[in-house]
PDB file of C-alpha atoms in Angstrom:
ATOM      1  CA  UNK O  23       0.899 -26.405  -7.928  1.00 72.00           C
ATOM      2  CA  UNK O  24       2.083 -22.849  -7.436  1.00 79.00           C
ATOM      3  CA  UNK O  25       5.637 -21.626  -6.931  1.00 84.00           C
ATOM      4  CA  UNK O  26       6.548 -21.888  -3.278  1.00 87.00           C
ATOM      5  CA  UNK O  27       4.579 -25.082  -2.687  1.00 90.00           C
ATOM      6  CA  UNK O  28       5.942 -28.548  -1.997  1.00 94.00           C
ATOM      7  CA  UNK O  29       4.321 -31.962  -2.202  1.00 94.00           C
ATOM      8  CA  UNK O  30       4.205 -33.993   1.000  1.00 95.00           C
ATOM      9  CA  UNK O  31       3.489 -37.716   1.120  1.00 96.00           C
ATOM     10  CA  UNK O  32       2.781 -40.050   4.019  1.00 96.00           C
ATOM     11  CA  UNK O  33       1.108 -43.246   5.078  1.00 96.00           C
ATOM     12  CA  UNK O  34      -2.003 -42.162   7.018  1.00 97.00           C
ATOM     13  CA  UNK O  35      -4.390 -44.161   9.198  1.00 97.00           C
ATOM     14  CA  UNK O  36      -7.372 -44.861   6.988  1.00 97.00           C
ATOM     15  CA  UNK O  37      -9.639 -44.059   9.943  1.00 96.00           C
ATOM     16  CA  UNK O  38      -8.416 -40.435   9.790  1.00 97.00           C
ATOM     17  CA  UNK O  39      -9.610 -40.031   6.176  1.00 97.00           C
ATOM     18  CA  UNK O  40     -12.950 -38.905   4.832  1.00 95.00           C
ATOM     19  CA  UNK O  41     -14.340 -38.315   1.345  1.00 95.00           C
ATOM     20  CA  UNK O  42     -14.454 -34.742   0.143  1.00 93.00           C
ATOM     21  CA  UNK O  43     -16.821 -35.608  -2.723  1.00 89.00           C
ATOM     22  CA  UNK O  44     -19.686 -38.006  -2.191  1.00 83.00           C
ATOM     23  CA  UNK O  45     -20.944 -38.081  -5.766  1.00 89.00           C
ATOM     24  CA  UNK O  46     -22.073 -41.443  -7.131  1.00 91.00           C
ATOM     25  CA  UNK O  47     -19.346 -43.852  -8.151  1.00 91.00           C
ATOM     26  CA  UNK O  48     -19.358 -46.712 -10.563  1.00 92.00           C
ATOM     27  CA  UNK O  49     -19.144 -50.086  -8.769  1.00 93.00           C
ATOM     28  CA  UNK O  50     -17.036 -51.341 -11.691  1.00 95.00           C
ATOM     29  CA  UNK O  51     -14.482 -48.559 -11.180  1.00 95.00           C
ATOM     30  CA  UNK O  52     -14.167 -49.374  -7.467  1.00 94.00           C
ATOM     31  CA  UNK O  53     -13.854 -53.080  -8.277  1.00 95.00           C
ATOM     32  CA  UNK O  54     -11.071 -52.287 -10.757  1.00 96.00           C
ATOM     33  CA  UNK O  55      -9.133 -50.441  -8.028  1.00 95.00           C
ATOM     34  CA  UNK O  56      -9.837 -53.297  -5.594  1.00 95.00           C
ATOM     35  CA  UNK O  57      -8.335 -55.848  -7.995  1.00 96.00           C
ATOM     36  CA  UNK O  58      -5.354 -53.556  -8.547  1.00 95.00           C
ATOM     37  CA  UNK O  59      -4.738 -53.413  -4.776  1.00 94.00           C
ATOM     38  CA  UNK O  60      -4.969 -57.202  -4.565  1.00 94.00           C
ATOM     39  CA  UNK O  61      -2.221 -57.449  -7.189  1.00 95.00           C
ATOM     40  CA  UNK O  62      -0.040 -54.857  -5.427  1.00 92.00           C
ATOM     41  CA  UNK O  63      -0.103 -56.611  -2.060  1.00 89.00           C
ATOM     42  CA  UNK O  64       1.303 -54.275   0.617  1.00 87.00           C
ATOM     43  CA  UNK O  65       2.693 -51.792  -1.910  1.00 90.00           C
ATOM     44  CA  UNK O  66       1.146 -48.375  -2.468  1.00 89.00           C
ATOM     45  CA  UNK O  67      -0.625 -47.580  -5.729  1.00 89.00           C
ATOM     46  CA  UNK O  68       0.752 -44.726  -7.804  1.00 92.00           C
ATOM     47  CA  UNK O  69      -0.266 -41.936  -8.016  1.00 93.00           C
ATOM     48  CA  UNK O  70      -1.208 -41.638  -4.347  1.00 95.00           C
ATOM     49  CA  UNK O  71      -4.551 -40.396  -3.085  1.00 96.00           C
ATOM     50  CA  UNK O  72      -4.601 -36.570  -3.210  1.00 97.00           C
ATOM     51  CA  UNK O  73      -6.243 -34.352  -0.635  1.00 97.00           C
ATOM     52  CA  UNK O  74      -5.715 -31.873   2.149  1.00 96.00           C
ATOM     53  CA  UNK O  75      -5.786 -31.743   5.924  1.00 97.00           C
ATOM     54  CA  UNK O  76      -8.831 -30.425   7.758  1.00 95.00           C
ATOM     55  CA  UNK O  77      -7.666 -30.271  11.372  1.00 93.00           C
ATOM     56  CA  UNK O  78      -6.943 -33.925  12.299  1.00 94.00           C
ATOM     57  CA  UNK O  79      -8.719 -35.454   9.267  1.00 96.00           C
ATOM     58  CA  UNK O  80      -7.373 -36.047   5.758  1.00 98.00           C
ATOM     59  CA  UNK O  81      -9.968 -35.074   3.138  1.00 97.00           C
ATOM     60  CA  UNK O  82      -9.732 -37.232  -0.012  1.00 97.00           C
ATOM     61  CA  UNK O  83     -10.186 -35.000  -3.078  1.00 96.00           C
ATOM     62  CA  UNK O  84      -8.775 -37.220  -5.845  1.00 94.00           C
ATOM     63  CA  UNK O  85      -8.490 -40.978  -5.525  1.00 93.00           C
ATOM     64  CA  UNK O  86     -11.764 -41.811  -3.833  1.00 94.00           C
ATOM     65  CA  UNK O  87     -12.004 -45.109  -5.734  1.00 95.00           C
ATOM     66  CA  UNK O  88      -8.597 -46.117  -4.323  1.00 95.00           C
ATOM     67  CA  UNK O  89      -9.710 -45.015  -0.857  1.00 95.00           C
ATOM     68  CA  UNK O  90     -12.889 -47.127  -0.979  1.00 95.00           C
ATOM     69  CA  UNK O  91     -11.006 -50.112  -2.387  1.00 95.00           C
ATOM     70  CA  UNK O  92      -8.505 -49.813   0.481  1.00 95.00           C
ATOM     71  CA  UNK O  93     -11.379 -49.832   2.966  1.00 95.00           C
ATOM     72  CA  UNK O  94     -12.908 -52.864   1.252  1.00 94.00           C
ATOM     73  CA  UNK O  95      -9.658 -54.807   1.307  1.00 94.00           C
ATOM     74  CA  UNK O  96      -9.151 -54.044   5.000  1.00 95.00           C
ATOM     75  CA  UNK O  97      -6.067 -51.855   4.871  1.00 95.00           C
ATOM     76  CA  UNK O  98      -5.397 -49.782   7.960  1.00 95.00           C
ATOM     77  CA  UNK O  99      -3.111 -47.230   6.234  1.00 96.00           C
ATOM     78  CA  UNK O 100      -3.305 -45.412   2.918  1.00 96.00           C
ATOM     79  CA  UNK O 101      -0.582 -43.582   0.986  1.00 97.00           C
ATOM     80  CA  UNK O 102      -1.583 -39.947   0.420  1.00 97.00           C
ATOM     81  CA  UNK O 103      -0.138 -36.646  -0.805  1.00 97.00           C
ATOM     82  CA  UNK O 104      -0.953 -32.982  -0.274  1.00 97.00           C
ATOM     83  CA  UNK O 105       0.476 -29.527  -1.001  1.00 95.00           C
ATOM     84  CA  UNK O 106       2.099 -27.296   1.600  1.00 92.00           C
ATOM     85  CA  UNK O 107       3.647 -23.869   1.502  1.00 89.00           C
ATOM     86  CA  UNK O 108       7.457 -24.104   1.493  1.00 85.00           C
ATOM     87  CA  UNK O 109       9.328 -22.570   4.408  1.00 80.00           C
ATOM     88  CA  UNK O 110      10.885 -19.198   3.526  1.00 74.00           C
TER      89      UNK O 110
END
């Protein structure tokens, strides 16, 4: 984070998200996040999924295991954060 930036958070439709990195993932790591979401119920995991906006789509840069687990569990929204330039 640079000076002059702020962190924004929001619940976003999971259908508006896409993975920014499609490298291989460990099934065990995704399962671990899935079990964590089961224990949390409707609450959001912390830290939230990190990414940026690309037009109308949210690109997941960090937290792809949480994103996939949310898809697997059938959630329709995901809690995300991104950086924005602060207003002068």
